[in-house]
Short mmCIF file of C-alpha atoms in Angstrom, two decimals:
data_model
loop_
_atom_site.label_atom_id
_atom_site.label_comp_id
_atom_site.label_asym_id
_atom_site.label_seq_id
_atom_site.Cartn_x
_atom_site.Cartn_y
_atom_site.Cartn_z
CA MET A 136 19.68 126.09 -93.82
CA THR A 137 18.03 129.48 -93.50
CA LEU A 138 19.44 132.89 -94.42
CA CYS A 139 18.53 136.36 -93.16
CA LEU A 140 19.29 139.59 -95.00
CA THR A 141 20.20 142.39 -92.58
CA MET A 142 20.36 146.04 -93.57
CA ILE A 143 20.73 149.43 -91.91
CA VAL A 144 19.31 152.40 -93.82
CA LYS A 145 18.64 156.11 -93.63
CA ASN A 146 16.90 158.17 -96.34
CA GLU A 147 17.37 155.54 -99.03
CA CYS A 148 14.04 155.82 -100.85
CA ASP A 149 15.77 156.26 -104.22
CA VAL A 150 17.67 152.94 -104.11
CA LEU A 151 16.22 150.68 -101.41
CA GLU A 152 13.53 149.01 -103.51
CA ARG A 153 16.10 148.19 -106.20
CA ALA A 154 18.27 146.42 -103.63
CA LEU A 155 15.44 144.48 -102.04
CA ARG A 156 13.95 143.38 -105.35
CA SER A 157 17.33 142.00 -106.40
CA VAL A 158 17.46 139.63 -103.42
CA ILE A 159 13.81 138.84 -102.68
CA GLY A 160 13.17 135.11 -103.03
CA SER A 161 16.82 134.26 -102.33
CA VAL A 162 16.63 134.76 -98.55
CA ASP A 163 14.27 133.45 -95.86
CA GLU A 164 14.13 136.55 -93.70
CA ILE A 165 14.74 140.29 -94.04
CA VAL A 166 15.61 142.50 -91.08
CA LEU A 167 15.83 146.20 -91.84
CA VAL A 168 16.90 148.83 -89.30
CA ASP A 169 16.10 152.49 -89.98
CA THR A 170 18.41 154.97 -88.26
CA GLY A 171 16.30 158.09 -88.73
CA SER A 172 14.82 158.37 -92.22
CA THR A 173 12.56 161.27 -93.12
CA ASP A 174 11.82 160.33 -96.75
CA GLY A 175 9.55 157.28 -96.48
CA THR A 176 12.35 154.69 -96.54
CA ALA A 177 10.65 152.60 -93.84
CA ASP A 178 7.41 152.49 -95.87
CA ILE A 179 9.30 151.02 -98.82
CA ALA A 180 10.92 148.44 -96.54
CA ARG A 181 7.54 147.33 -95.17
CA LYS A 182 6.52 146.26 -98.67
CA PHE A 183 9.13 143.51 -98.38
CA THR A 184 9.26 142.62 -94.67
CA GLU A 185 7.44 143.09 -91.39
CA LYS A 186 10.75 143.21 -89.54
CA VAL A 187 11.42 146.93 -89.81
CA TYR A 188 12.90 148.50 -86.69
CA SER A 189 14.04 151.94 -85.59
CA PHE A 190 17.43 152.57 -84.02
CA GLU A 191 18.65 155.89 -82.69
CA TRP A 192 21.81 156.84 -84.56
CA ILE A 193 24.83 157.13 -82.24
CA ASP A 194 27.64 157.58 -84.79
CA ASP A 195 28.38 153.87 -84.70
CA PHE A 196 27.73 151.69 -87.76
CA ALA A 197 28.67 148.50 -85.91
CA ALA A 198 26.12 149.21 -83.15
CA ALA A 199 23.36 149.66 -85.72
CA ARG A 200 24.31 146.52 -87.63
CA ASN A 201 24.56 144.46 -84.44
CA PHE A 202 21.10 145.66 -83.43
CA ALA A 203 19.85 144.26 -86.74
CA LEU A 204 21.59 140.96 -86.00
CA SER A 205 19.81 140.78 -82.63
CA LYS A 206 16.53 140.52 -84.55
CA ALA A 207 17.64 137.76 -86.95
CA VAL A 208 16.55 134.17 -86.25
CA SER A 209 17.93 132.38 -89.33
CA ASP A 210 20.90 130.00 -89.28
CA HIS A 211 23.06 132.47 -91.22
CA TRP A 212 22.88 136.16 -92.00
CA MET A 213 24.14 138.33 -94.81
CA TRP A 214 24.36 142.09 -95.19
CA LEU A 215 23.78 144.65 -97.92
CA ASP A 216 23.94 148.39 -98.16
CA ALA A 217 20.92 150.11 -99.65
CA ASP A 218 22.83 151.05 -102.81
CA ASP A 219 24.00 147.47 -103.43
CA ILE A 220 22.56 145.14 -106.05
CA VAL A 221 22.50 141.34 -106.00
CA PRO A 222 23.04 140.18 -109.62
CA LYS A 223 20.99 137.22 -110.85
CA LYS A 224 24.07 135.00 -110.72
CA THR A 225 24.50 135.82 -107.03
CA ALA A 226 20.80 135.38 -106.28
CA ARG A 227 21.13 131.83 -107.63
CA PHE A 228 24.23 131.34 -105.45
CA LEU A 229 22.25 132.37 -102.37
CA SER A 230 19.47 129.93 -103.23
CA LEU A 231 22.00 127.12 -103.65
CA PHE A 232 23.65 128.09 -100.37
CA ARG A 233 20.34 127.70 -98.54
CA LYS A 234 20.05 124.19 -100.02
CA GLY A 235 23.46 123.25 -98.61
CA ALA A 236 25.23 123.13 -101.96
CA PHE A 237 28.44 124.56 -100.45
CA GLY A 238 28.56 122.57 -97.24
CA ASP A 239 28.00 124.29 -93.90
CA PRO A 240 30.55 127.13 -93.73
CA ASP A 241 30.88 129.64 -90.93
CA ILE A 242 31.73 132.48 -93.32
CA VAL A 243 31.29 132.97 -97.05
CA MET A 244 33.51 135.58 -98.69
CA LEU A 245 32.18 137.10 -101.92
CA PRO A 246 33.59 139.73 -104.29
CA TYR A 247 32.39 143.28 -103.64
CA VAL A 248 32.46 145.12 -106.96
CA LEU A 249 32.78 148.89 -106.62
CA GLY A 250 33.45 149.70 -110.27
CA THR A 251 32.94 148.19 -113.72
CA ASP A 252 33.87 149.02 -117.29
CA GLY A 253 31.33 149.73 -120.02
CA LYS A 254 30.79 145.99 -120.51
CA GLY A 255 30.13 145.13 -116.89
CA LYS A 256 33.59 143.70 -116.22
CA PRO A 257 34.85 144.53 -112.70
CA THR A 258 37.55 147.19 -112.55
CA PHE A 259 37.57 147.67 -108.77
CA GLU A 260 36.73 144.86 -106.36
CA TYR A 261 37.78 143.08 -103.21
CA TYR A 262 36.51 140.21 -101.08
CA ARG A 263 34.24 140.93 -98.12
CA GLU A 264 32.68 138.75 -95.47
CA ARG A 265 29.15 138.48 -96.90
CA ILE A 266 27.40 135.48 -95.27
CA LEU A 267 28.07 134.49 -91.65
CA ARG A 268 26.78 131.95 -89.20
CA ASN A 269 24.32 133.49 -86.77
CA ARG A 270 26.21 133.23 -83.52
CA SER A 271 27.52 135.67 -80.94
CA ASP A 272 31.19 135.61 -81.98
CA PHE A 273 30.33 136.96 -85.44
CA ARG A 274 29.49 140.55 -84.64
CA TRP A 275 30.48 143.84 -86.18
CA ARG A 276 33.29 146.01 -84.77
CA GLY A 277 34.17 149.59 -85.62
CA ASN A 278 32.20 152.84 -85.57
CA VAL A 279 33.16 153.38 -89.24
CA HIS A 280 34.34 150.91 -91.92
CA GLU A 281 33.01 148.19 -89.67
CA ALA A 282 34.06 144.57 -90.11
CA VAL A 283 33.68 141.13 -88.54
CA GLU A 284 36.67 139.19 -87.22
CA LEU A 285 37.19 136.20 -89.49
CA HIS A 286 37.67 132.70 -88.13
CA GLY A 287 36.25 129.22 -88.49
CA ASN A 288 35.39 127.44 -91.74
CA ILE A 289 35.74 130.14 -94.43
CA ILE A 290 34.95 129.58 -98.10
CA TYR A 291 35.33 131.88 -101.09
CA GLY A 292 32.69 132.20 -103.76
CA LYS A 293 32.74 133.92 -107.14
CA ALA A 294 29.24 135.40 -106.94
CA PRO A 295 29.65 139.20 -106.75
CA ILE A 296 27.72 141.91 -104.95
CA LEU A 297 27.56 145.10 -107.01
CA HIS A 298 27.89 148.44 -105.24
CA ALA A 299 25.85 150.84 -107.41
CA LYS A 300 26.14 154.15 -105.61
CA PRO A 301 24.24 156.96 -107.36
CA GLU A 302 26.61 159.34 -109.13
CA ASN A 303 25.28 162.39 -107.32
CA ARG A 304 25.73 160.87 -103.86
CA ALA A 305 28.78 161.57 -101.70
CA SER A 306 29.41 160.79 -98.04
CA GLY A 307 31.41 164.00 -97.62
CA SER A 308 33.12 164.29 -94.25
CA ARG A 309 30.67 162.06 -92.34
CA ASN A 310 33.15 159.26 -91.67
CA LEU A 311 35.95 161.67 -90.87
CA ASP A 312 33.71 163.53 -88.43
CA ILE A 313 32.92 160.27 -86.62
CA TYR A 314 36.61 159.44 -86.25
CA LYS A 315 37.36 162.92 -84.94
CA LYS A 316 34.53 162.62 -82.42
CA MET A 317 35.93 159.26 -81.29
CA LEU A 318 39.30 160.89 -80.69
CA SER A 319 37.80 163.87 -78.89
CA ASP A 320 35.98 161.40 -76.62
CA GLY A 321 39.33 159.87 -75.69
CA LYS A 322 39.02 156.72 -77.80
CA GLU A 323 42.31 155.09 -78.76
CA LEU A 324 42.10 153.91 -82.35
CA GLU A 325 42.91 150.30 -83.15
CA PRO A 326 45.36 149.75 -86.06
CA ARG A 327 42.59 149.16 -88.60
CA GLU A 328 40.72 152.25 -87.41
CA GLN A 329 43.89 154.31 -87.62
CA TYR A 330 44.44 153.16 -91.22
CA TYR A 331 40.92 154.14 -92.27
CA TYR A 332 41.11 157.41 -90.34
CA ALA A 333 44.25 158.30 -92.31
CA ARG A 334 42.43 157.43 -95.55
CA GLU A 335 39.50 159.67 -94.59
CA LEU A 336 41.91 162.52 -93.88
CA TYR A 337 43.56 162.00 -97.27
CA TYR A 338 40.35 161.85 -99.29
CA ASN A 339 39.04 164.94 -97.51
CA GLY A 340 42.08 166.91 -98.65
CA GLN A 341 43.90 167.00 -95.30
CA THR A 342 47.09 165.53 -96.73
CA GLU A 343 49.55 166.80 -94.11
CA GLU A 344 47.49 165.30 -91.28
CA ALA A 345 46.96 162.14 -93.37
CA ALA A 346 50.71 161.72 -93.92
CA ASP A 347 51.33 161.94 -90.17
CA MET A 348 48.62 159.39 -89.45
CA PHE A 349 49.86 156.99 -92.15
CA ARG A 350 53.35 157.14 -90.63
CA ARG A 351 51.92 156.37 -87.18
CA PHE A 352 49.91 153.49 -88.60
CA LEU A 353 52.94 152.01 -90.35
CA ASP A 354 54.74 151.92 -87.00
CA ARG A 355 51.92 149.88 -85.45
CA GLU A 356 52.14 146.14 -84.94
CA ASN A 357 49.31 143.66 -85.51
CA ALA A 358 48.11 145.46 -88.65
CA PHE A 359 47.18 143.74 -91.90
CA ALA A 360 50.01 143.69 -94.43
CA VAL A 361 47.70 144.69 -97.30
CA ASN A 362 46.59 147.74 -95.31
CA LYS A 363 50.20 148.70 -94.66
CA ALA A 364 51.07 148.35 -98.35
CA ASP A 365 48.14 150.58 -99.29
CA ALA A 366 49.15 153.06 -96.60
CA CYS A 367 52.59 153.30 -98.20
CA ILE A 368 51.04 154.21 -101.56
CA LEU A 369 48.80 156.86 -100.02
CA LEU A 370 51.70 158.23 -97.98
CA ALA A 371 53.68 158.47 -101.21
CA GLN A 372 50.84 160.45 -102.74
CA CYS A 373 50.83 162.80 -99.75
CA HIS A 374 54.56 163.46 -100.27
CA GLU A 375 54.00 163.87 -104.00
CA LYS A 376 51.33 166.49 -103.40
CA ALA A 377 53.78 168.29 -101.11
CA GLY A 378 56.38 168.30 -103.91
CA SER A 379 58.83 165.84 -102.35
CA LEU A 380 59.40 163.16 -104.99
CA GLN A 381 62.25 161.44 -103.17
CA SER A 382 60.17 161.07 -100.00
CA ALA A 383 57.32 159.78 -102.15
CA LEU A 384 59.58 157.20 -103.78
CA ARG A 385 60.89 156.01 -100.40
CA ALA A 386 57.32 155.59 -99.13
CA ALA A 387 56.21 153.72 -102.27
CA VAL A 388 59.19 151.35 -102.20
CA ARG A 389 58.44 150.60 -98.54
CA ALA A 390 55.25 148.86 -99.74
CA LEU A 391 57.46 146.06 -101.10
CA ALA A 392 58.16 145.00 -97.51
CA TYR A 393 54.58 143.82 -97.07
CA GLY A 394 54.32 141.14 -99.72
CA PRO A 395 54.46 140.67 -103.50
CA PRO A 396 53.86 144.00 -105.26
CA ASN A 397 50.51 144.46 -106.94
CA GLY A 398 49.90 146.50 -110.07
CA GLU A 399 49.08 149.68 -108.18
CA ILE A 400 52.34 149.60 -106.21
CA CYS A 401 54.36 149.02 -109.37
CA CYS A 402 52.55 151.81 -111.22
CA LYS A 403 53.13 154.27 -108.37
CA ILE A 404 56.86 153.52 -108.30
CA GLY A 405 56.95 153.73 -112.10
CA SER A 406 55.22 157.11 -112.07
CA LEU A 407 57.70 158.53 -109.56
CA TYR A 408 60.70 157.41 -111.61
CA PHE A 409 59.02 158.94 -114.67
CA ALA A 410 58.65 162.24 -112.82
CA GLU A 411 62.41 162.13 -112.24
CA ASN A 412 62.95 161.55 -116.00
CA ASP A 413 64.37 158.08 -115.30
CA TYR A 414 62.45 156.40 -118.10
CA ARG A 415 64.35 153.13 -118.02
CA SER A 416 63.57 152.54 -114.33
CA SER A 417 60.02 153.75 -114.90
CA ALA A 418 59.53 151.22 -117.72
CA PHE A 419 60.86 148.41 -115.49
CA TRP A 420 58.18 149.07 -112.90
CA TYR A 421 55.38 149.53 -115.43
CA GLU A 422 56.38 146.22 -117.04
CA SER A 423 56.28 144.68 -113.56
CA ALA A 424 52.75 146.01 -113.18
CA VAL A 425 51.66 144.28 -116.38
CA ARG A 426 53.15 141.00 -115.16
CA ALA A 427 51.77 141.24 -111.61
CA LYS A 428 49.02 138.77 -110.79
CA PRO A 429 46.27 140.23 -108.60
CA ASP A 430 45.29 138.13 -105.58
CA PRO A 431 41.67 139.01 -104.78
CA ARG A 432 41.75 136.75 -101.71
CA SER A 433 44.54 138.80 -100.12
CA GLY A 434 41.99 141.34 -98.90
CA ALA A 435 43.59 144.11 -100.95
CA PHE A 436 41.63 146.37 -103.25
CA VAL A 437 41.99 145.04 -106.80
CA ARG A 438 41.92 147.66 -109.57
CA SER A 439 42.38 145.89 -112.89
CA GLU A 440 43.47 149.02 -114.77
CA TYR A 441 46.77 148.96 -112.84
CA ASN A 442 47.59 145.61 -114.48
CA GLY A 443 46.37 146.67 -117.92
CA VAL A 444 45.70 149.94 -119.66
CA ILE A 445 47.50 152.28 -117.21
CA PRO A 446 50.95 150.62 -117.35
CA LEU A 447 50.59 149.90 -121.08
CA VAL A 448 49.90 153.56 -121.86
CA TRP A 449 52.85 154.70 -119.76
CA LEU A 450 55.14 152.06 -121.24
CA SER A 451 54.33 153.50 -124.65
CA VAL A 452 55.29 156.95 -123.37
CA CYS A 453 58.46 155.69 -121.66
CA TYR A 454 59.77 153.95 -124.76
CA ASP A 455 58.87 156.95 -126.88
CA ARG A 456 60.97 159.12 -124.55
CA MET A 457 63.82 156.61 -124.85
CA GLY A 458 63.63 156.81 -128.65
CA ASN A 459 62.33 153.29 -129.22
CA LEU A 460 59.27 154.06 -131.34
CA LYS A 461 58.73 150.49 -132.43
CA LYS A 462 58.41 149.27 -128.85
CA ALA A 463 56.40 152.35 -127.88
CA PHE A 464 53.92 151.61 -130.63
CA ALA A 465 53.72 147.92 -129.67
CA TYR A 466 52.62 148.87 -126.15
CA HIS A 467 50.17 151.40 -127.56
CA LYS A 468 48.52 148.66 -129.65
CA ARG A 469 48.12 146.50 -126.56
CA ALA A 470 46.54 149.39 -124.66
CA LYS A 471 44.20 150.14 -127.57
CA LYS A 472 43.08 146.52 -127.76
CA LEU A 473 42.14 146.64 -124.07
CA CYS A 474 40.51 150.08 -123.89
CA PRO A 475 40.10 151.71 -127.32
CA ASN A 476 37.95 154.52 -125.93
CA GLU A 477 40.29 155.52 -123.11
CA PRO A 478 41.16 159.22 -123.60
CA SER A 479 44.90 158.60 -123.20
CA VAL A 480 44.74 155.80 -125.77
CA ILE A 481 42.90 158.06 -128.22
CA ALA A 482 45.50 160.79 -127.66
CA ASN A 483 48.36 158.35 -128.30
CA ASP A 484 46.61 157.11 -131.42
CA SER A 485 46.61 160.64 -132.76
CA TYR A 486 50.25 161.07 -131.75
CA PHE A 487 51.41 157.96 -133.62
CA SER A 488 49.32 158.90 -136.64
CA LYS A 489 51.12 162.26 -136.86
CA LEU A 490 54.45 160.42 -136.69
CA GLY A 491 53.59 158.58 -139.90
CA PHE A 492 52.00 155.40 -138.62
CA CYS A 493 49.14 154.44 -140.92
CA SER A 494 45.86 152.55 -140.47
CA ASP A 495 45.34 149.02 -141.75
CA LYS A 496 42.06 147.80 -143.29
CA GLN A 497 40.56 147.30 -139.84
CA GLY A 498 41.38 150.86 -138.83
CA ASN A 499 44.35 149.90 -136.65
CA LEU A 500 47.50 151.96 -137.00
CA GLU A 501 50.56 150.16 -138.38
CA PRO A 502 54.08 151.56 -138.61
CA VAL A 503 55.50 152.65 -141.93
CA SER A 504 58.40 150.64 -143.29
CA LYS A 505 61.20 152.51 -141.51
CA PHE A 506 59.90 151.37 -138.12
CA LYS A 507 59.44 147.70 -139.06
#
């Protein structure tokens, strides 16, 4: 079977070649749509494909992506952003896919890695629709945070796509501005759009407006449970910023109504109990975070630190506050084993050292006899 890479780009001359080189040879066709570059992006694209098209930007990512799909002739298509990278493992997966090694699926879901630790291990990822059959019912929807409705024969692969956004690049208020224009034009937001609009408000510092929009979204039907759970956490953070810890706790606990709690939910509840000086309840929720098993296929964002170093560090602090130094130190050792260079771990190492804990021959702190 054949596979087409589709991309939409604008002023991506600093990253586009990196993305295309990572996938060249693993696809049969490349369709690239330029939405108004002024930096030579299209010239870079033409080094890899003749199918370079222009599309007038109309504040609609789905429209631009669907225009790219209209130019694809392969059996299946995949998408990348210009600041994505296809690792060698994934390039091999794509080649095997074209040979029919995974059957004939309608949709292939692959991990989208948005953050890694110093060793390349994912710290922030979630599954996205990455390869789709080239037919009319698989088209993008949504002016911003666009997606394709999933149905048919869907398989999940383990080959990741790495999002490697340059550190100095920020989207600013672009997405928020598009949503506000949609509303000013009289567009009624669908539940998913309302969720992402609330997120854009929050991350642009408009927390009061974000809180109102999250509440409206949570009252909507036909919304994804994982989006509602995340909305509860962000609503809790809005209340926390406003100084209302009890309202924040009620919002965070509401997330439990939408499925098994993930590490982030447990950590948020734990942090709110800690702020109320209820260290025993706080420790319960941080311990729950350590035990929680992330489900990448749920569609939720998976941040591994919420199942590891974050709850372990705070468990150390909680048990220290409760006067149980032995248990506090045990959690500190676990945190240090996971992330020895984490600033909070280094700070706790210094703290325990001043309390009289000493280093063993490997440089690890061990308690003096009175704590054994």
